Amino acid sequence: MITISLCMIVKNEESVLERCLDSLKGLMDEIIIVDTGSTDKTKEIALRYTDKVYDFKWCDDFSAARNYASSFATCEYIYTADADEVLDEENRRGFMQLKEALMPQIDIVQMLYSGQYESNTVYNFNEEYRAKLFKRIRTFEFKNPVHECLRTEPVVFDSDIRIFHKPHGLHTDRDIAIFEKHFGNEDSPVISYDLARMYAKELYISGTDNQFTGAIGVFERLLKKEGCTPDELQYACIILARAYRIMGQEDKFFKYAIKVALSEGCSEICMELGDYYRQKGDLDEAHLWYYNAAFETTPVCNIHMGGDTALNALAEVLDASGLKEQADAYREQAEIWKKNLINI
């Protein structure tokens, strides 16, 4: 049987930490908890479960904090958990079976991160695989019977264990502040694709107008990057179109909206165009773009833009046009869409 070090970073998690640690009880051989500046009872709760509780001076860098936590681990594998995660009894059994049977060749175990829609998180998926369990010290071995070479790629196993994400609130302001700190200045590095995608999603799901306009420099620099990919262009243009619409700069709004609309398009840009024409009082044109958002394109940053948000916008336009029966039909569709989303 393998041995596992649980490594966590926490801050002000008194409302959920006990629930998380109780759900992992008996599965971990070592518990390491790094606190990044709690002002509540988080550390007091942590000390009930382990004496390996350490402080880390927060520097707006989650990777640095996680690496610090991992540096204290002594077991064969490290399991990373957030305080708002929970393993139910069925998946606890599956985890124990995995622990008993895991082959030593496996470097990384992925588990299903589940429950996003039910918990109203900023994610656009209900569940996806995430690397949760990994070897603390990775060994290298030769491969191939002839022309032998070192195996450098990790061996990854996709388990069927589901970890339920049950947050007690969103961290949008904190996350966006970190994005702005690291990428918001002219001399900052160009944001990577993975971070640009997450930044765009956080903004589009729960960002404020000021946060959108504050991101203009980040995404305009991304567009100027040599080798900017179609996906990077799409995320950048979605955010820039919204930001410039907020600012009332119509020429730049259309400049970025058209770049996306002329390709495959997406629900977010259709919603932006619908909102623009609705504000102008052109309800027919607004109806056209809201319809495209709901039925002709797919969302990129916020799944609701292709579902209940678009359908409710259609209903409001039809209400304003005096077509109450049709408006009520779209509202009903929106409610059905939301119910189905939780069950995906």
mmCIF file with all atom_site columns, C-alpha atoms in Angstrom, residues 51-238:
data_model
loop_
_atom_site.group_PDB
_atom_site.id
_atom_site.type_symbol
_atom_site.label_atom_id
_atom_site.label_alt_id
_atom_site.label_comp_id
_atom_site.label_asym_id
_atom_site.label_entity_id
_atom_site.label_seq_id
_atom_site.pdbx_PDB_ins_code
_atom_site.Cartn_x
_atom_site.Cartn_y
_atom_site.Cartn_z
_atom_site.occupancy
_atom_site.B_iso_or_equiv
_atom_site.pdbx_formal_charge
_atom_site.auth_seq_id
_atom_site.auth_comp_id
_atom_site.auth_asym_id
_atom_site.auth_atom_id
_atom_site.pdbx_PDB_model_num
ATOM 1   C CA . ASP A 1 51  ? 0.763   19.151 14.529  1.00 0.00 ? 51  ASP A CA 1
ATOM 2   C CA . LYS A 1 52  ? 2.254   19.943 11.120  1.00 0.00 ? 52  LYS A CA 1
ATOM 3   C CA . VAL A 1 53  ? 0.711   23.380 10.706  1.00 0.00 ? 53  VAL A CA 1
ATOM 4   C CA . TYR A 1 54  ? 2.955   26.026 9.211   1.00 0.00 ? 54  TYR A CA 1
ATOM 5   C CA . ASP A 1 55  ? 2.720   29.707 8.339   1.00 0.00 ? 55  ASP A CA 1
ATOM 6   C CA . PHE A 1 56  ? 3.453   31.155 4.916   1.00 0.00 ? 56  PHE A CA 1
ATOM 7   C CA . LYS A 1 57  ? 3.635   34.863 4.227   1.00 0.00 ? 57  LYS A CA 1
ATOM 8   C CA . TRP A 1 58  ? 1.165   35.413 1.384   1.00 0.00 ? 58  TRP A CA 1
ATOM 9   C CA . CYS A 1 59  ? 2.797   36.808 -1.770  1.00 0.00 ? 59  CYS A CA 1
ATOM 10  C CA . ASP A 1 60  ? -0.099  36.510 -4.272  1.00 0.00 ? 60  ASP A CA 1
ATOM 11  C CA . ASP A 1 61  ? 1.344   33.253 -5.579  1.00 0.00 ? 61  ASP A CA 1
ATOM 12  C CA . PHE A 1 62  ? -0.581  30.011 -5.056  1.00 0.00 ? 62  PHE A CA 1
ATOM 13  C CA . SER A 1 63  ? 2.179   27.913 -6.634  1.00 0.00 ? 63  SER A CA 1
ATOM 14  C CA . ALA A 1 64  ? 4.741   29.224 -4.144  1.00 0.00 ? 64  ALA A CA 1
ATOM 15  C CA . ALA A 1 65  ? 2.423   28.375 -1.245  1.00 0.00 ? 65  ALA A CA 1
ATOM 16  C CA . ARG A 1 66  ? 1.689   24.875 -2.567  1.00 0.00 ? 66  ARG A CA 1
ATOM 17  C CA . ASN A 1 67  ? 5.371   24.199 -3.177  1.00 0.00 ? 67  ASN A CA 1
ATOM 18  C CA . TYR A 1 68  ? 6.101   25.305 0.392   1.00 0.00 ? 68  TYR A CA 1
ATOM 19  C CA . ALA A 1 69  ? 3.489   22.863 1.717   1.00 0.00 ? 69  ALA A CA 1
ATOM 20  C CA . SER A 1 70  ? 4.887   20.049 -0.434  1.00 0.00 ? 70  SER A CA 1
ATOM 21  C CA . SER A 1 71  ? 8.395   20.691 0.912   1.00 0.00 ? 71  SER A CA 1
ATOM 22  C CA . PHE A 1 72  ? 7.328   19.257 4.304   1.00 0.00 ? 72  PHE A CA 1
ATOM 23  C CA . ALA A 1 73  ? 5.933   16.007 2.840   1.00 0.00 ? 73  ALA A CA 1
ATOM 24  C CA . THR A 1 74  ? 7.681   12.724 3.657   1.00 0.00 ? 74  THR A CA 1
ATOM 25  C CA . CYS A 1 75  ? 5.363   10.092 2.148   1.00 0.00 ? 75  CYS A CA 1
ATOM 26  C CA . GLU A 1 76  ? 5.573   8.444  -1.278  1.00 0.00 ? 76  GLU A CA 1
ATOM 27  C CA . TYR A 1 77  ? 2.671   10.427 -2.745  1.00 0.00 ? 77  TYR A CA 1
ATOM 28  C CA . ILE A 1 78  ? 1.249   13.888 -2.170  1.00 0.00 ? 78  ILE A CA 1
ATOM 29  C CA . TYR A 1 79  ? -2.488  14.562 -2.246  1.00 0.00 ? 79  TYR A CA 1
ATOM 30  C CA . THR A 1 80  ? -3.545  18.194 -2.710  1.00 0.00 ? 80  THR A CA 1
ATOM 31  C CA . ALA A 1 81  ? -6.900  19.356 -1.417  1.00 0.00 ? 81  ALA A CA 1
ATOM 32  C CA . ASP A 1 82  ? -8.695  22.650 -0.974  1.00 0.00 ? 82  ASP A CA 1
ATOM 33  C CA . ALA A 1 83  ? -10.688 23.225 2.198   1.00 0.00 ? 83  ALA A CA 1
ATOM 34  C CA . ASP A 1 84  ? -13.993 23.388 0.297   1.00 0.00 ? 84  ASP A CA 1
ATOM 35  C CA . GLU A 1 85  ? -13.633 19.892 -1.148  1.00 0.00 ? 85  GLU A CA 1
ATOM 36  C CA . VAL A 1 86  ? -15.475 16.838 0.176   1.00 0.00 ? 86  VAL A CA 1
ATOM 37  C CA . LEU A 1 87  ? -15.210 13.080 -0.389  1.00 0.00 ? 87  LEU A CA 1
ATOM 38  C CA . ASP A 1 88  ? -18.476 11.249 0.243   1.00 0.00 ? 88  ASP A CA 1
ATOM 39  C CA . GLU A 1 89  ? -18.536 7.724  1.648   1.00 0.00 ? 89  GLU A CA 1
ATOM 40  C CA . GLU A 1 90  ? -18.681 5.990  -1.745  1.00 0.00 ? 90  GLU A CA 1
ATOM 41  C CA . ASN A 1 91  ? -15.641 7.875  -2.995  1.00 0.00 ? 91  ASN A CA 1
ATOM 42  C CA . ARG A 1 92  ? -13.797 7.372  0.314   1.00 0.00 ? 92  ARG A CA 1
ATOM 43  C CA . ARG A 1 93  ? -14.100 3.626  -0.319  1.00 0.00 ? 93  ARG A CA 1
ATOM 44  C CA . GLY A 1 94  ? -12.864 4.105  -3.865  1.00 0.00 ? 94  GLY A CA 1
ATOM 45  C CA . PHE A 1 95  ? -9.914  6.157  -2.604  1.00 0.00 ? 95  PHE A CA 1
ATOM 46  C CA . MET A 1 96  ? -8.915  3.427  -0.132  1.00 0.00 ? 96  MET A CA 1
ATOM 47  C CA . GLN A 1 97  ? -9.133  0.786  -2.847  1.00 0.00 ? 97  GLN A CA 1
ATOM 48  C CA . LEU A 1 98  ? -6.938  2.961  -5.055  1.00 0.00 ? 98  LEU A CA 1
ATOM 49  C CA . LYS A 1 99  ? -4.429  3.411  -2.241  1.00 0.00 ? 99  LYS A CA 1
ATOM 50  C CA . GLU A 1 100 ? -4.233  -0.347 -1.692  1.00 0.00 ? 100 GLU A CA 1
ATOM 51  C CA . ALA A 1 101 ? -3.854  -1.236 -5.384  1.00 0.00 ? 101 ALA A CA 1
ATOM 52  C CA . LEU A 1 102 ? -1.959  1.651  -7.007  1.00 0.00 ? 102 LEU A CA 1
ATOM 53  C CA . MET A 1 103 ? 0.947   0.399  -9.099  1.00 0.00 ? 103 MET A CA 1
ATOM 54  C CA . PRO A 1 104 ? 4.331   2.049  -8.424  1.00 0.00 ? 104 PRO A CA 1
ATOM 55  C CA . GLN A 1 105 ? 4.701   3.009  -12.094 1.00 0.00 ? 105 GLN A CA 1
ATOM 56  C CA . ILE A 1 106 ? 1.904   5.573  -11.740 1.00 0.00 ? 106 ILE A CA 1
ATOM 57  C CA . ASP A 1 107 ? 3.248   9.099  -11.305 1.00 0.00 ? 107 ASP A CA 1
ATOM 58  C CA . ILE A 1 108 ? -0.033  11.047 -11.259 1.00 0.00 ? 108 ILE A CA 1
ATOM 59  C CA . VAL A 1 109 ? -3.625  10.091 -10.432 1.00 0.00 ? 109 VAL A CA 1
ATOM 60  C CA . GLN A 1 110 ? -6.402  12.262 -11.779 1.00 0.00 ? 110 GLN A CA 1
ATOM 61  C CA . MET A 1 111 ? -9.757  12.458 -10.057 1.00 0.00 ? 111 MET A CA 1
ATOM 62  C CA . LEU A 1 112 ? -13.074 13.945 -11.136 1.00 0.00 ? 112 LEU A CA 1
ATOM 63  C CA . TYR A 1 113 ? -13.648 17.449 -9.768  1.00 0.00 ? 113 TYR A CA 1
ATOM 64  C CA . SER A 1 114 ? -17.431 17.522 -9.479  1.00 0.00 ? 114 SER A CA 1
ATOM 65  C CA . GLY A 1 115 ? -20.454 19.604 -8.522  1.00 0.00 ? 115 GLY A CA 1
ATOM 66  C CA . GLN A 1 116 ? -19.591 22.937 -10.146 1.00 0.00 ? 116 GLN A CA 1
ATOM 67  C CA . TYR A 1 117 ? -23.058 23.874 -11.422 1.00 0.00 ? 117 TYR A CA 1
ATOM 68  C CA . GLU A 1 118 ? -24.830 22.966 -8.202  1.00 0.00 ? 118 GLU A CA 1
ATOM 69  C CA . SER A 1 119 ? -22.442 25.095 -6.152  1.00 0.00 ? 119 SER A CA 1
ATOM 70  C CA . ASN A 1 120 ? -22.540 28.133 -8.484  1.00 0.00 ? 120 ASN A CA 1
ATOM 71  C CA . THR A 1 121 ? -18.761 28.247 -9.016  1.00 0.00 ? 121 THR A CA 1
ATOM 72  C CA . VAL A 1 122 ? -16.911 30.179 -11.707 1.00 0.00 ? 122 VAL A CA 1
ATOM 73  C CA . TYR A 1 123 ? -16.225 27.014 -13.688 1.00 0.00 ? 123 TYR A CA 1
ATOM 74  C CA . ASN A 1 124 ? -17.875 26.127 -17.000 1.00 0.00 ? 124 ASN A CA 1
ATOM 75  C CA . PHE A 1 125 ? -17.978 22.401 -16.338 1.00 0.00 ? 125 PHE A CA 1
ATOM 76  C CA . ASN A 1 126 ? -19.828 20.177 -13.937 1.00 0.00 ? 126 ASN A CA 1
ATOM 77  C CA . GLU A 1 127 ? -16.903 17.799 -13.598 1.00 0.00 ? 127 GLU A CA 1
ATOM 78  C CA . GLU A 1 128 ? -13.471 17.379 -15.131 1.00 0.00 ? 128 GLU A CA 1
ATOM 79  C CA . TYR A 1 129 ? -10.330 15.405 -14.432 1.00 0.00 ? 129 TYR A CA 1
ATOM 80  C CA . ARG A 1 130 ? -7.732  17.090 -12.243 1.00 0.00 ? 130 ARG A CA 1
ATOM 81  C CA . ALA A 1 131 ? -4.332  15.855 -11.103 1.00 0.00 ? 131 ALA A CA 1
ATOM 82  C CA . LYS A 1 132 ? -4.815  15.343 -7.363  1.00 0.00 ? 132 LYS A CA 1
ATOM 83  C CA . LEU A 1 133 ? -2.367  12.625 -6.281  1.00 0.00 ? 133 LEU A CA 1
ATOM 84  C CA . PHE A 1 134 ? 1.252   12.592 -7.436  1.00 0.00 ? 134 PHE A CA 1
ATOM 85  C CA . LYS A 1 135 ? 4.590   11.062 -6.546  1.00 0.00 ? 135 LYS A CA 1
ATOM 86  C CA . ARG A 1 136 ? 6.648   13.135 -4.146  1.00 0.00 ? 136 ARG A CA 1
ATOM 87  C CA . ILE A 1 137 ? 9.925   12.034 -5.735  1.00 0.00 ? 137 ILE A CA 1
ATOM 88  C CA . ARG A 1 138 ? 9.669   10.874 -9.289  1.00 0.00 ? 138 ARG A CA 1
ATOM 89  C CA . THR A 1 139 ? 12.049  8.163  -10.490 1.00 0.00 ? 139 THR A CA 1
ATOM 90  C CA . PHE A 1 140 ? 13.222  7.877  -14.072 1.00 0.00 ? 140 PHE A CA 1
ATOM 91  C CA . GLU A 1 141 ? 13.490  4.662  -16.019 1.00 0.00 ? 141 GLU A CA 1
ATOM 92  C CA . PHE A 1 142 ? 14.637  3.573  -19.465 1.00 0.00 ? 142 PHE A CA 1
ATOM 93  C CA . LYS A 1 143 ? 12.086  2.519  -22.054 1.00 0.00 ? 143 LYS A CA 1
ATOM 94  C CA . ASN A 1 144 ? 12.089  0.699  -25.432 1.00 0.00 ? 144 ASN A CA 1
ATOM 95  C CA . PRO A 1 145 ? 13.803  -2.689 -26.034 1.00 0.00 ? 145 PRO A CA 1
ATOM 96  C CA . VAL A 1 146 ? 16.209  -1.125 -28.518 1.00 0.00 ? 146 VAL A CA 1
ATOM 97  C CA . HIS A 1 147 ? 17.473  2.451  -28.925 1.00 0.00 ? 147 HIS A CA 1
ATOM 98  C CA . GLU A 1 148 ? 16.623  2.750  -25.268 1.00 0.00 ? 148 GLU A CA 1
ATOM 99  C CA . CYS A 1 149 ? 15.868  6.180  -23.865 1.00 0.00 ? 149 CYS A CA 1
ATOM 100 C CA . LEU A 1 150 ? 14.683  7.660  -20.613 1.00 0.00 ? 150 LEU A CA 1
ATOM 101 C CA . ARG A 1 151 ? 10.953  7.831  -19.987 1.00 0.00 ? 151 ARG A CA 1
ATOM 102 C CA . THR A 1 152 ? 10.375  11.466 -19.097 1.00 0.00 ? 152 THR A CA 1
ATOM 103 C CA . GLU A 1 153 ? 6.610   11.722 -19.580 1.00 0.00 ? 153 GLU A CA 1
ATOM 104 C CA . PRO A 1 154 ? 4.607   11.038 -16.418 1.00 0.00 ? 154 PRO A CA 1
ATOM 105 C CA . VAL A 1 155 ? 2.415   7.954  -16.244 1.00 0.00 ? 155 VAL A CA 1
ATOM 106 C CA . VAL A 1 156 ? -1.080  9.293  -15.534 1.00 0.00 ? 156 VAL A CA 1
ATOM 107 C CA . PHE A 1 157 ? -4.025  7.229  -14.286 1.00 0.00 ? 157 PHE A CA 1
ATOM 108 C CA . ASP A 1 158 ? -7.591  8.559  -14.610 1.00 0.00 ? 158 ASP A CA 1
ATOM 109 C CA . SER A 1 159 ? -9.510  7.219  -11.633 1.00 0.00 ? 159 SER A CA 1
ATOM 110 C CA . ASP A 1 160 ? -13.283 7.281  -11.183 1.00 0.00 ? 160 ASP A CA 1
ATOM 111 C CA . ILE A 1 161 ? -13.054 8.960  -7.759  1.00 0.00 ? 161 ILE A CA 1
ATOM 112 C CA . ARG A 1 162 ? -15.203 12.072 -7.486  1.00 0.00 ? 162 ARG A CA 1
ATOM 113 C CA . ILE A 1 163 ? -14.216 14.994 -5.301  1.00 0.00 ? 163 ILE A CA 1
ATOM 114 C CA . PHE A 1 164 ? -17.128 17.324 -4.634  1.00 0.00 ? 164 PHE A CA 1
ATOM 115 C CA . HIS A 1 165 ? -16.390 21.035 -4.698  1.00 0.00 ? 165 HIS A CA 1
ATOM 116 C CA . LYS A 1 166 ? -18.638 22.855 -2.230  1.00 0.00 ? 166 LYS A CA 1
ATOM 117 C CA . PRO A 1 167 ? -17.342 26.412 -1.825  1.00 0.00 ? 167 PRO A CA 1
ATOM 118 C CA . HIS A 1 168 ? -18.764 28.799 0.753   1.00 0.00 ? 168 HIS A CA 1
ATOM 119 C CA . GLY A 1 169 ? -18.232 31.776 -1.562  1.00 0.00 ? 169 GLY A CA 1
ATOM 120 C CA . LEU A 1 170 ? -16.452 32.989 -4.682  1.00 0.00 ? 170 LEU A CA 1
ATOM 121 C CA . HIS A 1 171 ? -12.930 34.404 -4.678  1.00 0.00 ? 171 HIS A CA 1
ATOM 122 C CA . THR A 1 172 ? -13.230 36.530 -7.788  1.00 0.00 ? 172 THR A CA 1
ATOM 123 C CA . ASP A 1 173 ? -11.908 39.767 -6.288  1.00 0.00 ? 173 ASP A CA 1
ATOM 124 C CA . ARG A 1 174 ? -8.887  38.000 -4.802  1.00 0.00 ? 174 ARG A CA 1
ATOM 125 C CA . ASP A 1 175 ? -8.096  36.125 -8.026  1.00 0.00 ? 175 ASP A CA 1
ATOM 126 C CA . ILE A 1 176 ? -8.531  39.134 -10.307 1.00 0.00 ? 176 ILE A CA 1
ATOM 127 C CA . ALA A 1 177 ? -6.337  41.233 -8.005  1.00 0.00 ? 177 ALA A CA 1
ATOM 128 C CA . ILE A 1 178 ? -3.582  38.629 -8.456  1.00 0.00 ? 178 ILE A CA 1
ATOM 129 C CA . PHE A 1 179 ? -4.009  38.699 -12.246 1.00 0.00 ? 179 PHE A CA 1
ATOM 130 C CA . GLU A 1 180 ? -3.796  42.489 -12.211 1.00 0.00 ? 180 GLU A CA 1
ATOM 131 C CA . LYS A 1 181 ? -0.710  42.476 -9.990  1.00 0.00 ? 181 LYS A CA 1
ATOM 132 C CA . HIS A 1 182 ? 1.260   40.030 -12.134 1.00 0.00 ? 182 HIS A CA 1
ATOM 133 C CA . PHE A 1 183 ? 0.099   40.995 -15.631 1.00 0.00 ? 183 PHE A CA 1
ATOM 134 C CA . GLY A 1 184 ? -1.494  44.444 -15.393 1.00 0.00 ? 184 GLY A CA 1
ATOM 135 C CA . ASN A 1 185 ? 1.527   46.655 -16.068 1.00 0.00 ? 185 ASN A CA 1
ATOM 136 C CA . GLU A 1 186 ? 3.110   47.503 -19.407 1.00 0.00 ? 186 GLU A CA 1
ATOM 137 C CA . ASP A 1 187 ? 6.370   45.869 -18.349 1.00 0.00 ? 187 ASP A CA 1
ATOM 138 C CA . SER A 1 188 ? 4.619   42.712 -17.075 1.00 0.00 ? 188 SER A CA 1
ATOM 139 C CA . PRO A 1 189 ? 5.095   39.448 -18.965 1.00 0.00 ? 189 PRO A CA 1
ATOM 140 C CA . VAL A 1 190 ? 2.497   38.509 -21.562 1.00 0.00 ? 190 VAL A CA 1
ATOM 141 C CA . ILE A 1 191 ? -0.091  36.310 -19.891 1.00 0.00 ? 191 ILE A CA 1
ATOM 142 C CA . SER A 1 192 ? 0.021   32.604 -20.793 1.00 0.00 ? 192 SER A CA 1
ATOM 143 C CA . TYR A 1 193 ? -2.852  30.935 -22.605 1.00 0.00 ? 193 TYR A CA 1
ATOM 144 C CA . ASP A 1 194 ? -3.955  28.899 -19.570 1.00 0.00 ? 194 ASP A CA 1
ATOM 145 C CA . LEU A 1 195 ? -4.040  31.950 -17.305 1.00 0.00 ? 195 LEU A CA 1
ATOM 146 C CA . ALA A 1 196 ? -5.675  34.126 -19.982 1.00 0.00 ? 196 ALA A CA 1
ATOM 147 C CA . ARG A 1 197 ? -8.450  31.542 -20.291 1.00 0.00 ? 197 ARG A CA 1
ATOM 148 C CA . MET A 1 198 ? -9.042  31.471 -16.534 1.00 0.00 ? 198 MET A CA 1
ATOM 149 C CA . TYR A 1 199 ? -8.816  35.269 -16.246 1.00 0.00 ? 199 TYR A CA 1
ATOM 150 C CA . ALA A 1 200 ? -11.361 35.698 -19.037 1.00 0.00 ? 200 ALA A CA 1
ATOM 151 C CA . LYS A 1 201 ? -13.733 33.207 -17.426 1.00 0.00 ? 201 LYS A CA 1
ATOM 152 C CA . GLU A 1 202 ? -13.495 34.813 -13.987 1.00 0.00 ? 202 GLU A CA 1
ATOM 153 C CA . LEU A 1 203 ? -14.151 38.227 -15.516 1.00 0.00 ? 203 LEU A CA 1
ATOM 154 C CA . TYR A 1 204 ? -17.046 37.126 -17.661 1.00 0.00 ? 204 TYR A CA 1
ATOM 155 C CA . ILE A 1 205 ? -18.751 35.156 -14.938 1.00 0.00 ? 205 ILE A CA 1
ATOM 156 C CA . SER A 1 206 ? -18.451 37.595 -12.037 1.00 0.00 ? 206 SER A CA 1
ATOM 157 C CA . GLY A 1 207 ? -16.200 40.543 -12.915 1.00 0.00 ? 207 GLY A CA 1
ATOM 158 C CA . THR A 1 208 ? -17.232 44.156 -12.328 1.00 0.00 ? 208 THR A CA 1
ATOM 159 C CA . ASP A 1 209 ? -17.148 46.889 -14.965 1.00 0.00 ? 209 ASP A CA 1
ATOM 160 C CA . ASN A 1 210 ? -13.970 48.282 -13.422 1.00 0.00 ? 210 ASN A CA 1
ATOM 161 C CA . GLN A 1 211 ? -12.341 44.867 -13.499 1.00 0.00 ? 211 GLN A CA 1
ATOM 162 C CA . PHE A 1 212 ? -13.183 44.502 -17.191 1.00 0.00 ? 212 PHE A CA 1
ATOM 163 C CA . THR A 1 213 ? -11.737 47.877 -18.121 1.00 0.00 ? 213 THR A CA 1
ATOM 164 C CA . GLY A 1 214 ? -8.743  47.184 -15.894 1.00 0.00 ? 214 GLY A CA 1
ATOM 165 C CA . ALA A 1 215 ? -7.949  44.101 -17.980 1.00 0.00 ? 215 ALA A CA 1
ATOM 166 C CA . ILE A 1 216 ? -7.674  45.951 -21.316 1.00 0.00 ? 216 ILE A CA 1
ATOM 167 C CA . GLY A 1 217 ? -3.877  46.211 -21.250 1.00 0.00 ? 217 GLY A CA 1
ATOM 168 C CA . VAL A 1 218 ? -3.453  42.520 -20.389 1.00 0.00 ? 218 VAL A CA 1
ATOM 169 C CA . PHE A 1 219 ? -5.528  41.281 -23.316 1.00 0.00 ? 219 PHE A CA 1
ATOM 170 C CA . GLU A 1 220 ? -4.346  43.854 -25.850 1.00 0.00 ? 220 GLU A CA 1
ATOM 171 C CA . ARG A 1 221 ? -0.764  42.737 -25.153 1.00 0.00 ? 221 ARG A CA 1
ATOM 172 C CA . LEU A 1 222 ? -1.864  39.128 -25.612 1.00 0.00 ? 222 LEU A CA 1
ATOM 173 C CA . LEU A 1 223 ? -3.243  39.966 -29.076 1.00 0.00 ? 223 LEU A CA 1
ATOM 174 C CA . LYS A 1 224 ? 0.061   41.583 -30.069 1.00 0.00 ? 224 LYS A CA 1
ATOM 175 C CA . LYS A 1 225 ? 2.050   38.534 -29.009 1.00 0.00 ? 225 LYS A CA 1
ATOM 176 C CA . GLU A 1 226 ? 3.904   36.830 -31.826 1.00 0.00 ? 226 GLU A CA 1
ATOM 177 C CA . GLY A 1 227 ? 2.105   33.610 -32.627 1.00 0.00 ? 227 GLY A CA 1
ATOM 178 C CA . CYS A 1 228 ? -1.160  34.553 -30.894 1.00 0.00 ? 228 CYS A CA 1
ATOM 179 C CA . THR A 1 229 ? -3.388  31.506 -31.373 1.00 0.00 ? 229 THR A CA 1
ATOM 180 C CA . PRO A 1 230 ? -7.049  31.539 -32.489 1.00 0.00 ? 230 PRO A CA 1
ATOM 181 C CA . ASP A 1 231 ? -8.123  30.535 -28.972 1.00 0.00 ? 231 ASP A CA 1
ATOM 182 C CA . GLU A 1 232 ? -6.088  33.332 -27.398 1.00 0.00 ? 232 GLU A CA 1
ATOM 183 C CA . LEU A 1 233 ? -7.556  35.791 -29.902 1.00 0.00 ? 233 LEU A CA 1
ATOM 184 C CA . GLN A 1 234 ? -11.070 34.670 -29.036 1.00 0.00 ? 234 GLN A CA 1
ATOM 185 C CA . TYR A 1 235 ? -10.663 35.050 -25.269 1.00 0.00 ? 235 TYR A CA 1
ATOM 186 C CA . ALA A 1 236 ? -8.941  38.413 -25.665 1.00 0.00 ? 236 ALA A CA 1
ATOM 187 C CA . CYS A 1 237 ? -11.564 39.801 -28.037 1.00 0.00 ? 237 CYS A CA 1
ATOM 188 C CA . ILE A 1 238 ? -14.446 38.686 -25.813 1.00 0.00 ? 238 ILE A CA 1
#
